[in-house]
Amino acid sequence: MNINMQPALSHQTPPPSPAMTSPSPSSSTVSSKRSKTKREEALKPSFADLPSSLMEIIMSRLVLKDNICASAACKSWLDAGVFVRVVEKHPWLFYMSRRGHSLKLVDPFQWKSYTLELPEIAKSTVCYSREGWLLMHRSNSKDIFFFSPFSRELISLPKFAFPFNEIAFSYPPTSDNCVVVALNFNVQHRVTTISTCHPGATEWIASVFPANYQQFSMKTKIVYHNDRFYCFNVGIERLFSFHPSSRTWKSYPHANLDPTLTQDWYKKEHFLAETKGELFLMLTNLNEEPMVYKLVSWSWKKMSPSELDGLTFFVSFYNSELGTNLPWVRNNVCFSRFGYNRRHVSYSFDQSRYNPSIEWNNELDLCPPQSLWINPPNNVLDYLFKTQSGEALKPSFSDLPSSLLEVIMSLLVLKDNIIASASCKSWCEAALSVRVVEKHPWLLSFSKRSSLFELHDPVQSKSYTLNLPELAESTVRYSSHSWLLMHASTTKDLFFFNPFTRELISLPKSTLPFQAIAFSSPPTSDNCVVVALNFTLRHHYVTISTCHPGATEWITEAFPAALLYYMKSKLVYLNDRFYCFTFGGDSLYSPFTHLPGHGFVMRMYITIINCKRREAFLAEKKGELFLVFTCGKEKPVVFKQGYLRWEKMSSTEPDGFTIFFSSYHSQMRTNLPWMRNNLCSLRFGNKRMRCLSYSFDKSRYNPHKGSLSWLELVPRPKCLWIDPPDNVLDYLG
């Protein structure tokens, strides 16, 4: 044991201001200093003063997330960030009827749907979709044509009499660079027939290429990328491309997938997509986690979820689209099927789960042939206005995307969150999804002799009996973070114990007496520190012993005490310090930091009548200290730590907090809906249904028990408040 006597400051005094220590300067001196300061300020360079054109160039190089962060710096950065900010538009879902010509267009993030009557595409099927256009095919007449469901424009192509496995086009048919490519793989004759055409042409041009492979299983749609059409052959796991200008068909033998990662490839669906000059391949297999590959130097590189960097895959039976930095669906796969609550089925790489979490039987459940993703034009509502009533187009806050609503709701305090949730159904769902209600502690009651403990949920009025022989012949000294700090007085053993997991962690024996003991964090944490205090009034010094799990001995230091200290509160850990409140000067004592020997006393005077009859409870919440005095049936008095003084709080100032006080540890919660602005004691009222509490709103105890001593409110040897883990019922089951 190492004892070191060090002086402690009786109180801290702020340093004198310059105005108190230096003579008053003359007016001429002040004037010259001010003018000099202005000149110096004018010459100080600032990033906010950069030319707007340069700022726009810088902002344009940032991804969306960094653009938003940078725009919060100042007004000039905000203007530049917003000016160049580009948020990709998400595709919409296009639902087709099997028999009629009524189709439905759905915005998946605003939950808006529009019904379109399109007789032009009756008795025809969709073959491909790109940039807001559909490529349609009538099998009975061999007609192939482009159709825009928004502008209702129809562009015909020459009849196509040959069979084809896949078909795609490079650009919208209104572009001069539009090329249509149709592929047919004849496995029997080992040839690949590629036919091309363009709007305005009178016939299709066909080319035949030998296929020196035995198995060609086409599993991806065609993707146009850098003047070439690409497809992936799953049967031999190879990438192919066709260049329409030179009419060359090319194979990439090195662009193969790792066979160990693609077992049972025939059971998986393959989706090929491109964005910003890069090719991606995604493999899905019902309820398994999708696998994503990126083409790097003509080889497929498997991407981890952390490497996706905000990518969003929109996959359907007809096409695959890629979006980047869509704020509400980053690192997601969006399938062309709607689940419950009108939300599309998706997979989140960040959360590693499907939403909704149900079992899918086959890939057609996720990507049904009746739906596809389509890119709406910028003025999509102008086109829909022709078929929809003006009422449907009126902007409304209820039409905000659910993800954006959730971000807004998450920034509100609980009270405002509840008020906002009453506006409409979409606001209610968003508010409930992000509403965080702090969990209340449970009551742990124990017997002096038996090893049976009772755990009680004070809100649901449910009790559970625990048999904990590990705690026999030991007493509780402190409780925090679901852990108990136990002391066996006969053997001097100190140990941590978790009554839920039954985990026990020992500490070195402590032979020195102590009046208070506490710990900073759970013993499983690397930052856990145990502190024991003993005030020796006769010799006027304070002994502080510290230890941590895994240590072999306690380190003890002694500090002289100029005042007589009477311990009146338990220790509370806050911001790397342990605090306690003592009578004998009404002082807040901060005895320890993580640097040994740094103790001090803050004199924080309280004017209160008959302090010795009152019990003091110290608690912390959100970086602030609170002190509660109780005395029988009198109204509790609450103080909040101010600058070197305690500030008494009125009944209207608690602002939703709840204090759970006990002889072992006091805790605070905020915005518990059922007990806002309350003090909850350890004593239960009639029929053990509710704990005895004091309501600041009603200025009375509930239930009314008349005059009670603090020992009746807080039965010291019998019970305490403890934090249950999230899965508490798993341990109690």
XYZ file of C-alpha atoms in Angstrom:
733
model
C 0.000 0.000 0.000
C 1.330 3.369 -0.989
C 0.194 6.378 1.099
C 1.049 9.847 -0.077
C 0.066 12.956 1.866
C -0.761 15.882 -0.442
C -2.456 19.190 0.304
C -5.874 19.797 -1.249
C -7.320 23.147 -2.186
C -10.140 24.252 0.075
C -11.848 25.871 -2.858
C -11.050 27.168 -6.311
C -10.980 30.855 -7.118
C -11.154 32.085 -10.700
C -8.083 34.087 -11.830
C -8.375 37.887 -11.680
C -9.409 39.604 -14.869
C -6.972 41.902 -16.690
C -9.140 44.850 -15.769
C -8.435 44.209 -12.083
C -4.641 43.818 -12.394
C -3.591 46.497 -14.902
C -4.028 50.296 -14.895
C -6.685 51.842 -17.087
C -5.233 52.862 -20.476
C -5.716 56.309 -21.943
C -8.327 56.992 -24.632
C -5.652 57.622 -27.291
C -4.026 54.289 -26.546
C -7.375 52.514 -26.806
C -8.117 54.239 -30.137
C -4.771 53.287 -31.660
C -5.193 49.713 -30.486
C -8.674 49.512 -31.987
C -7.522 50.833 -35.378
C -4.585 48.448 -35.338
C -6.874 45.550 -34.471
C -9.208 46.425 -37.357
C -6.308 46.511 -39.800
C -5.030 43.160 -38.530
C -8.510 41.640 -38.771
C -8.876 42.890 -42.341
C -5.603 41.195 -43.328
C -6.411 37.833 -41.750
C -7.102 35.303 -44.523
C -10.313 33.286 -44.292
C -11.649 30.392 -46.325
C -15.005 32.158 -46.255
C -13.495 34.904 -48.395
C -12.580 32.633 -51.312
C -14.130 33.678 -54.640
C -17.517 32.071 -55.202
C -16.384 30.550 -58.509
C -13.470 28.828 -56.782
C -15.711 27.655 -53.938
C -18.143 26.136 -56.460
C -15.304 24.212 -58.112
C -14.179 22.855 -54.727
C -17.727 21.910 -53.711
C -18.379 20.201 -57.041
C -15.525 17.771 -56.313
C -17.134 16.582 -53.061
C -19.518 13.667 -52.679
C -22.983 14.511 -51.425
C -22.260 13.707 -47.761
C -19.133 15.911 -47.660
C -20.939 18.649 -49.602
C -23.650 18.780 -46.950
C -21.092 18.809 -44.110
C -19.047 21.577 -45.731
C -22.124 23.718 -46.407
C -22.693 23.971 -42.641
C -19.464 25.962 -42.181
C -20.662 29.444 -43.168
C -23.061 31.268 -45.475
C -20.686 31.537 -48.443
C -19.885 27.819 -48.257
C -23.583 27.062 -47.973
C -24.395 29.076 -51.098
C -21.643 27.352 -53.078
C -22.547 23.893 -51.765
C -26.223 24.215 -52.602
C -25.469 25.714 -56.033
C -23.450 22.705 -57.214
C -25.176 20.023 -55.174
C -26.469 17.229 -57.360
C -28.749 14.653 -55.773
C -29.487 11.798 -58.116
C -33.139 11.173 -58.803
C -34.414 7.760 -57.862
C -36.312 5.583 -60.354
C -40.022 4.900 -59.998
C -41.827 1.580 -60.106
C -43.903 0.787 -63.158
C -46.661 -1.803 -62.702
C -48.208 -3.463 -65.743
C -51.519 -5.252 -65.969
C -51.510 -8.701 -67.530
C -54.682 -8.130 -69.543
C -55.825 -4.526 -69.611
C -53.974 -1.336 -70.499
C -54.283 0.338 -67.072
C -50.846 0.738 -65.549
C -49.691 2.119 -62.253
C -46.725 4.416 -61.661
C -45.433 4.548 -58.079
C -42.941 6.859 -56.409
C -41.473 4.412 -53.850
C -40.210 7.047 -51.424
C -43.168 9.421 -51.379
C -45.744 6.616 -51.461
C -47.595 8.318 -54.309
C -49.192 6.258 -57.065
C -50.693 7.337 -60.373
C -52.887 5.286 -62.700
C -52.127 5.570 -66.404
C -54.387 4.499 -69.254
C -52.036 3.429 -72.057
C -53.961 1.653 -74.853
C -50.918 2.112 -77.128
C -49.121 -0.787 -75.432
C -52.069 -3.188 -75.242
C -51.186 -6.778 -76.195
C -47.455 -6.041 -76.047
C -44.715 -6.926 -73.588
C -41.814 -4.939 -72.185
C -38.362 -6.045 -73.286
C -36.121 -3.344 -71.807
C -36.234 0.018 -70.053
C -33.734 2.872 -70.007
C -33.824 6.630 -69.347
C -37.624 6.820 -69.171
C -38.299 4.789 -72.340
C -39.736 1.315 -72.780
C -38.770 -1.053 -75.565
C -41.946 -2.994 -76.420
C -42.537 -6.146 -78.459
C -45.711 -7.600 -80.001
C -45.033 -11.281 -80.549
C -48.007 -11.864 -82.846
C -47.082 -9.081 -85.316
C -43.293 -9.065 -84.715
C -43.500 -5.311 -84.061
C -40.829 -3.660 -81.913
C -41.249 -0.037 -80.857
C -40.180 2.537 -78.277
C -42.760 4.067 -75.978
C -42.562 6.786 -73.319
C -45.322 6.355 -70.708
C -44.901 9.999 -69.698
C -44.995 11.857 -73.018
C -47.001 9.061 -74.725
C -44.566 9.270 -77.663
C -44.232 6.124 -79.813
C -41.292 5.433 -82.176
C -41.460 2.369 -84.407
C -38.658 0.072 -85.522
C -38.570 -2.373 -88.449
C -40.267 -5.695 -87.855
C -37.985 -8.272 -86.283
C -38.671 -11.848 -87.327
C -35.691 -13.531 -85.658
C -35.790 -14.965 -82.147
C -33.701 -13.265 -79.459
C -32.716 -13.983 -75.877
C -31.967 -10.405 -74.847
C -32.445 -6.951 -76.329
C -31.317 -3.480 -75.242
C -30.626 0.035 -76.514
C -27.848 2.529 -75.839
C -29.584 5.936 -75.672
C -33.127 7.306 -75.822
C -34.620 6.889 -79.327
C -34.702 10.669 -79.733
C -30.866 10.665 -79.728
C -28.787 10.290 -82.896
C -26.587 7.771 -81.070
C -29.394 5.352 -80.288
C -28.577 1.760 -81.238
C -30.709 -1.306 -80.556
C -28.956 -4.660 -80.101
C -30.648 -8.080 -79.954
C -28.726 -11.226 -78.953
C -29.592 -14.852 -79.632
C -27.450 -17.700 -78.300
C -27.826 -20.939 -80.241
C -26.209 -23.558 -78.031
C -27.023 -26.386 -80.431
C -25.133 -24.838 -83.340
C -22.667 -22.991 -81.084
C -23.220 -19.578 -82.643
C -24.224 -16.171 -81.351
C -26.412 -14.037 -83.587
C -26.306 -10.284 -82.959
C -28.787 -8.025 -84.747
C -28.650 -4.227 -84.679
C -30.940 -1.415 -85.697
C -31.596 2.276 -84.991
C -34.678 4.535 -85.143
C -35.381 5.501 -88.736
C -33.755 2.374 -90.208
C -35.683 0.129 -92.595
C -34.145 -3.226 -91.631
C -32.094 -5.072 -89.062
C -28.448 -5.969 -89.685
C -27.429 -9.381 -88.349
C -23.969 -10.817 -87.651
C -23.141 -14.380 -86.646
C -20.216 -15.197 -84.342
C -18.913 -18.676 -83.471
C -19.341 -19.701 -79.854
C -16.652 -22.181 -78.810
C -18.257 -23.110 -75.507
C -20.581 -25.895 -74.528
C -22.787 -24.065 -72.052
C -24.089 -20.534 -72.368
C -26.617 -19.673 -69.702
C -27.690 -16.061 -70.078
C -28.468 -14.664 -66.637
C -28.030 -10.888 -66.946
C -29.622 -8.178 -69.020
C -27.532 -6.266 -71.516
C -25.832 -3.127 -70.210
C -24.487 -0.290 -72.360
C -21.175 1.084 -71.149
C -18.482 3.130 -72.973
C -19.708 2.438 -76.547
C -20.125 -1.271 -75.877
C -22.960 -3.593 -74.887
C -21.995 -5.993 -72.093
C -23.544 -9.221 -70.812
C -22.391 -11.861 -68.367
C -22.441 -15.577 -69.224
C -23.185 -17.424 -66.013
C -22.678 -20.868 -67.490
C -18.969 -20.282 -68.061
C -18.697 -17.224 -65.764
C -17.374 -14.915 -68.435
C -18.017 -11.341 -69.498
C -18.762 -10.553 -73.166
C -19.117 -7.287 -75.054
C -20.284 -6.127 -78.476
C -19.067 -2.968 -80.230
C -21.836 -1.845 -82.645
C -19.663 0.456 -84.801
C -17.005 -2.142 -85.612
C -19.420 -5.059 -85.103
C -16.919 -6.969 -82.986
C -17.868 -9.550 -80.345
C -15.302 -9.848 -77.548
C -14.784 -12.249 -74.684
C -12.959 -11.412 -71.430
C -11.565 -14.722 -70.123
C -10.000 -13.099 -67.050
C -13.285 -11.518 -65.923
C -14.301 -14.637 -64.036
C -15.765 -14.966 -60.577
C -14.107 -16.870 -57.776
C -15.766 -20.325 -57.928
C -15.455 -20.718 -54.143
C -17.659 -17.648 -53.684
C -20.214 -18.523 -56.349
C -21.175 -22.066 -55.507
C -24.593 -23.099 -56.782
C -24.425 -20.269 -59.337
C -27.444 -21.679 -61.164
C -29.564 -20.934 -58.087
C -28.505 -17.301 -57.958
C -29.836 -14.351 -59.913
C -27.240 -12.126 -61.584
C -27.727 -8.406 -62.170
C -25.305 -6.357 -64.258
C -25.315 -2.551 -63.882
C -23.110 0.435 -64.550
C -22.574 3.890 -63.099
C -19.962 6.589 -63.656
C -17.963 4.471 -66.105
C -17.768 1.371 -63.893
C -19.410 -2.056 -64.156
C -20.927 -3.895 -61.199
C -22.281 -7.417 -60.895
C -24.619 -8.444 -58.076
C -25.624 -11.989 -57.136
C -28.730 -12.669 -55.052
C -30.163 -15.914 -53.738
C -33.501 -15.378 -52.012
C -32.902 -14.672 -48.304
C -29.111 -14.759 -48.383
C -26.949 -11.650 -48.330
C -26.375 -10.334 -51.881
C -22.805 -10.386 -53.204
C -21.466 -7.388 -55.130
C -18.516 -7.407 -57.530
C -16.789 -4.505 -59.257
C -14.882 -4.807 -62.542
C -11.302 -3.687 -61.840
C -8.670 -4.135 -64.583
C -10.976 -6.639 -66.297
C -11.216 -8.797 -63.184
C -14.120 -9.034 -60.753
C -13.311 -7.783 -57.259
C -15.678 -8.720 -54.445
C -16.798 -5.659 -52.485
C -17.411 -5.615 -48.757
C -20.399 -3.635 -47.400
C -18.030 -0.888 -46.222
C -16.726 -0.428 -49.783
C -20.102 0.276 -51.378
C -19.791 3.955 -50.461
C -23.450 4.869 -50.843
C -24.387 2.718 -53.856
C -28.024 1.724 -54.346
C -29.069 -1.125 -56.666
C -32.524 -0.999 -58.249
C -33.133 -4.444 -59.751
C -36.083 -5.832 -61.662
C -36.983 -8.576 -64.100
C -36.226 -6.251 -67.042
C -33.386 -3.950 -66.030
C -30.973 -2.898 -63.295
C -30.212 0.666 -62.279
C -27.523 2.089 -60.007
C -27.830 5.219 -57.874
C -25.184 6.912 -55.740
C -25.609 8.877 -52.520
C -29.371 8.729 -52.430
C -29.785 9.979 -48.842
C -32.541 7.589 -47.826
C -31.391 4.299 -49.418
C -27.592 4.305 -49.239
C -25.958 0.857 -49.450
C -29.249 -0.829 -50.303
C -30.692 -3.222 -52.874
C -34.196 -2.192 -53.905
C -36.282 -4.909 -55.515
C -39.246 -4.200 -57.767
C -41.737 -5.697 -55.338
C -43.720 -3.849 -52.697
C -43.962 -5.292 -49.203
C -46.037 -4.159 -46.286
C -47.019 -0.530 -45.626
C -46.551 0.252 -49.338
C -42.771 0.035 -49.053
C -40.687 -1.776 -51.634
C -38.733 -4.835 -50.573
C -35.081 -4.008 -49.955
C -31.872 -5.345 -48.484
C -29.661 -3.125 -46.319
C -25.941 -3.894 -46.332
C -25.489 -1.661 -43.273
C -28.072 -3.597 -41.239
C -27.447 -6.978 -42.954
C -31.130 -7.783 -43.325
C -34.106 -7.701 -45.669
C -36.959 -5.292 -45.085
C -39.561 -6.627 -44.522
C -37.928 -9.622 -42.850
C -39.904 -12.503 -44.347
C -38.944 -15.656 -46.204
C -39.025 -15.477 -50.018
C -39.733 -18.618 -52.020
C -38.216 -17.675 -55.390
C -36.650 -14.778 -57.240
C -39.914 -13.928 -58.981
C -41.288 -12.981 -55.569
C -38.657 -10.232 -55.333
C -38.661 -9.222 -59.019
C -42.081 -10.068 -60.478
C -42.484 -9.837 -64.295
C -45.277 -7.298 -63.875
C -43.006 -4.518 -62.563
C -39.829 -2.672 -63.470
C -37.837 0.418 -62.499
C -38.137 3.430 -64.796
C -36.467 6.836 -64.673
C -39.051 9.629 -64.594
C -38.312 12.910 -66.388
C -37.630 16.065 -64.377
C -41.096 17.407 -65.168
C -42.875 14.140 -64.474
C -45.757 15.861 -62.661
C -46.447 17.997 -65.707
C -47.069 14.857 -67.741
C -49.129 13.212 -65.026
C -51.253 16.337 -64.691
C -52.861 15.393 -67.977
C -54.272 12.234 -66.454
C -54.473 13.113 -62.766
C -56.601 15.674 -60.970
C -54.936 18.840 -59.785
C -55.588 17.763 -56.168
C -53.110 14.921 -56.469
C -50.354 17.324 -57.452
C -50.647 19.784 -54.580
C -47.411 19.658 -52.572
C -47.811 18.501 -48.983
C -45.419 17.953 -46.096
C -46.999 14.536 -45.684
C -45.505 13.609 -49.084
C -41.916 14.002 -47.880
C -39.852 10.794 -48.270
C -40.098 8.606 -45.188
C -36.319 8.582 -44.739
C -36.204 12.385 -44.763
C -39.089 12.529 -42.281
C -37.210 10.130 -40.017
C -34.140 12.385 -40.077
C -36.302 15.384 -39.139
C -38.118 13.500 -36.370
C -34.865 12.186 -34.919
C -33.761 15.773 -34.246
C -36.828 16.534 -32.110
C -37.072 16.069 -28.360
C -39.627 13.511 -27.211
C -42.344 16.085 -26.498
C -42.126 17.633 -29.985
C -41.828 14.186 -31.530
C -45.144 13.165 -29.960
C -46.842 16.403 -31.063
C -45.585 16.036 -34.646
C -46.721 12.410 -34.803
C -50.330 13.579 -34.415
C -50.234 15.444 -37.764
C -50.848 12.573 -40.181
C -50.204 8.892 -40.712
C -46.843 9.275 -42.476
C -45.557 11.642 -39.771
C -46.752 9.246 -37.074
C -44.927 6.300 -38.636
C -41.717 8.311 -39.051
C -41.896 9.623 -35.471
C -42.488 6.179 -33.992
C -39.621 4.633 -35.971
C -37.043 7.031 -34.470
C -38.606 7.680 -31.081
C -36.160 6.760 -28.349
C -37.662 6.351 -24.907
C -35.131 5.761 -22.163
C -35.539 2.512 -20.301
C -36.483 2.687 -16.649
C -34.519 0.849 -13.943
C -35.939 -2.148 -12.114
C -36.171 -2.754 -8.384
C -33.909 -5.421 -6.860
C -34.961 -6.540 -3.366
C -32.904 -8.914 -1.251
C -32.971 -10.646 2.099
C -30.308 -10.355 4.774
C -29.997 -14.103 5.251
C -31.441 -15.852 2.194
C -29.913 -16.041 -1.304
C -33.293 -15.324 -2.908
C -33.656 -11.963 -4.649
C -36.755 -10.392 -6.151
C -36.561 -8.376 -9.370
C -39.517 -6.093 -9.993
C -40.510 -4.082 -13.069
C -42.221 -0.995 -11.552
C -44.013 -0.038 -14.758
C -45.458 -3.391 -15.772
C -45.854 -4.532 -12.124
C -44.182 -7.880 -12.785
C -41.890 -9.682 -10.344
C -39.247 -12.374 -10.853
C -37.442 -14.421 -8.205
C -33.688 -14.976 -8.553
C -31.656 -17.510 -6.596
C -28.151 -16.072 -6.309
C -26.053 -18.179 -3.915
C -22.958 -16.314 -5.162
C -24.072 -13.338 -3.058
C -24.595 -15.213 0.194
C -23.001 -13.526 3.244
C -22.112 -10.415 1.230
C -23.623 -6.935 1.078
C -24.226 -4.551 -1.783
C -22.083 -1.425 -1.792
C -22.887 0.169 -5.153
C -24.902 -0.455 -8.306
C -24.494 0.897 -11.836
C -24.648 -0.304 -15.460
C -26.467 -3.565 -14.469
C -23.592 -4.524 -12.140
C -23.441 -4.823 -8.353
C -20.315 -4.074 -6.317
C -20.375 -6.569 -3.439
C -18.406 -6.704 -0.184
C -17.879 -9.681 2.115
C -17.036 -8.111 5.486
C -15.719 -11.338 7.008
C -13.185 -12.060 4.253
C -12.678 -8.440 3.087
C -13.427 -9.591 -0.451
C -14.719 -7.075 -3.007
C -16.149 -8.290 -6.290
C -18.420 -7.320 -9.158
C -21.499 -9.380 -9.857
C -24.059 -9.224 -12.657
C -27.374 -10.714 -11.429
C -28.560 -11.227 -15.014
C -25.563 -12.955 -16.610
C -24.316 -14.351 -13.228
C -20.824 -13.149 -14.160
C -18.448 -12.510 -11.224
C -15.255 -10.416 -11.402
C -12.982 -10.272 -8.351
C -10.968 -7.352 -6.971
C -7.987 -7.374 -4.574
C -8.802 -7.576 -0.872
C -9.294 -4.210 0.847
C -8.354 -4.045 4.533
C -8.937 -0.313 4.943
C -12.339 0.968 6.072
C -14.386 3.094 3.699
C -17.571 5.153 3.940
C -18.385 5.257 0.231
C -17.332 3.223 -2.790
C -18.235 3.430 -6.481
C -17.052 2.533 -9.963
C -16.948 4.532 -13.199
C -18.054 2.061 -15.886
C -18.858 -1.658 -16.220
C -16.010 -3.929 -15.062
C -15.828 -5.391 -18.557
C -14.698 -1.976 -19.815
C -11.050 -0.942 -20.028
C -11.964 2.381 -18.376
C -13.402 0.880 -15.193
C -12.001 2.474 -12.015
C -13.133 1.703 -8.463
C -12.841 4.463 -5.840
C -13.291 4.078 -2.065
C -13.465 7.066 0.336
C -12.992 7.314 4.053
C -13.340 10.591 5.985
C -11.326 10.535 9.232
C -12.778 13.390 11.290
C -10.436 12.916 14.224
C -7.248 13.392 12.186
C -8.823 15.727 9.606
C -7.865 13.900 6.426
C -9.552 11.979 3.621
C -8.262 8.613 2.444
C -8.932 7.703 -1.195
C -8.224 4.191 -2.479
C -8.404 3.234 -6.140
C -8.295 -0.019 -8.040
C -9.392 -1.559 -11.345
C -10.345 -5.071 -12.531
C -7.211 -7.117 -13.066
C -5.117 -5.131 -10.558
C -3.270 -6.895 -7.734
C -3.485 -4.177 -5.068
C -5.223 -0.965 -4.089
C -3.461 2.394 -4.392
C -4.239 4.694 -1.455
C -3.633 8.408 -1.076
C -4.456 10.683 1.851
C -5.513 14.327 1.635
C -5.727 16.774 4.547
C -9.264 17.949 5.312
C -9.584 21.470 6.654
C -13.315 21.030 7.296
C -15.359 18.475 9.167
C -17.013 16.270 6.548
C -20.177 14.306 7.097
C -20.865 12.030 4.144
C -24.402 12.674 2.861
C -24.466 11.312 -0.700
C -23.140 8.411 -2.692
C -20.365 8.883 -5.207
C -21.323 9.894 -8.734
C -19.053 9.565 -11.764
C -19.170 12.419 -14.290
C -16.659 13.565 -16.929
C -13.634 11.624 -15.583
C -14.327 12.631 -11.962
C -16.068 11.118 -8.955
C -18.286 13.519 -7.005
C -19.929 13.349 -3.585
C -21.786 15.853 -1.412
C -20.875 16.369 2.245
C -22.312 18.304 5.134
C -19.864 20.409 7.073
C -19.740 23.453 4.863
C -22.328 22.123 2.400
C -19.614 21.273 -0.092
C -19.375 19.326 -3.313
C -16.246 17.244 -3.168
C -14.508 15.990 -6.310
C -11.976 13.585 -4.882
C -10.462 11.868 -7.893
C -9.582 12.068 -11.551
C -7.758 9.466 -13.584
C -4.556 11.264 -12.608
C -3.803 10.253 -8.975
C -3.371 13.072 -6.535
C -5.747 15.504 -8.248
C -8.348 16.086 -5.578
C -10.101 19.304 -4.639
C -13.073 20.635 -2.756
C -15.598 22.998 -4.325
C -17.486 25.031 -1.773
C -20.973 25.287 -3.172
C -23.137 26.828 -0.478
C -26.785 25.951 -0.017
C -29.159 27.902 2.190
C -31.425 25.214 3.555
C -33.098 24.846 6.941
C -32.211 21.888 9.164
C -29.953 20.098 6.687
C -29.105 17.287 9.092
C -32.677 16.039 9.072
C -32.656 15.725 5.306
C -31.232 13.007 3.117
C -29.141 14.095 0.107
C -29.094 12.240 -3.222
C -26.585 13.164 -5.912
C -27.204 12.198 -9.559
C -25.962 13.145 -13.019
C -27.569 13.453 -16.434
C -26.196 14.684 -19.749
C -23.078 16.216 -18.207
C -24.869 18.006 -15.347
C -25.064 17.321 -11.612
C -28.302 17.375 -9.625
C -28.787 17.282 -5.847
C -32.062 16.227 -4.225
C -33.049 16.730 -0.578
C -35.915 14.738 0.905
C -37.412 14.880 4.393
C -40.506 12.888 5.258
C -43.651 14.217 3.658
C -42.111 17.611 2.899
C -41.693 18.686 -0.679
C -38.351 17.479 -2.103
C -35.900 20.208 -3.019
C -33.830 19.893 -6.216
C -30.646 21.815 -7.002
C -28.714 21.940 -10.244
C -24.980 22.548 -10.430
C -24.161 26.046 -11.624
C -20.873 27.909 -11.769
C -19.401 27.345 -8.272
C -22.846 27.324 -6.721
C -26.041 25.304 -6.545
C -29.096 26.700 -8.300
C -32.443 25.763 -6.823
C -34.911 24.485 -9.423
C -38.567 25.429 -9.426
C -41.348 22.896 -9.964
C -41.627 23.895 -13.639
C -37.913 23.454 -14.398
C -37.445 19.650 -14.236
C -38.513 19.445 -17.924
C -39.469 15.787 -17.931
C -36.755 14.199 -15.826
C -37.311 11.349 -13.356
C -35.009 10.635 -10.411
C -34.770 7.090 -9.037
C -33.043 7.401 -5.666
C -31.720 4.737 -3.308
C -29.078 4.304 -0.621
C -26.734 2.616 -3.121
C -26.987 4.740 -6.238
C -29.300 7.379 -7.696
C -30.189 7.536 -11.375
C -31.890 10.016 -13.668
C -33.979 9.474 -16.781
C -35.594 11.945 -19.139
C -38.983 11.885 -20.835
C -40.320 8.630 -19.417
C -43.923 9.085 -20.578
C -45.474 7.483 -17.489
C -43.455 9.278 -14.788
C -42.275 12.654 -16.054
C -41.176 15.173 -13.381
C -41.206 12.541 -10.639
C -39.046 11.295 -7.801
C -39.363 7.531 -7.430
C -38.470 5.922 -4.111
C -37.743 2.279 -3.358
C -40.865 1.808 -1.266
C -43.961 0.310 -2.863
C -47.482 1.391 -2.101
C -50.666 -0.635 -1.785
C -50.739 -4.071 -3.428
C -47.131 -3.537 -4.649
C -48.498 -2.084 -7.882
C -46.686 1.248 -7.834
C -43.573 2.631 -6.235
C -44.036 5.531 -3.863
C -43.243 8.694 -5.811
C -43.453 12.444 -5.608
C -44.920 14.390 -8.536
C -43.627 17.927 -9.080
C -46.558 18.609 -11.399
C -49.140 17.701 -8.724
C -46.974 18.697 -5.712
C -47.830 15.547 -3.766
C -46.759 12.007 -2.989
C -48.513 9.133 -4.712
C -49.935 7.174 -3.009
C -50.426 9.540 -0.084
C -48.714 7.984 2.945
C -48.618 10.825 5.437
C -45.390 11.475 7.288
C -42.550 9.187 6.252
C -38.955 9.182 7.330
C -36.291 8.852 4.668
C -35.592 5.292 5.871
C -39.191 4.446 5.037
C -38.797 6.025 1.600
C -35.410 4.396 1.069
C -35.108 1.143 3.048
C -31.311 0.940 3.101
C -30.558 -2.740 3.559
C -33.371 -4.189 1.480
C -33.508 -2.897 -2.109
C -31.928 -0.801 -4.866
C -32.497 0.357 -8.447
C -30.669 -1.577 -11.162
C -30.440 -1.198 -14.952
C -31.773 -4.298 -16.727
C -30.108 -5.286 -20.012
C -32.047 -5.006 -23.268
C -32.611 -8.770 -23.374
C -33.509 -9.080 -19.693
C -36.341 -11.537 -20.366
C -33.914 -13.942 -22.058
C -32.018 -14.228 -18.773
C -35.176 -14.516 -16.696
C -36.937 -17.042 -18.948
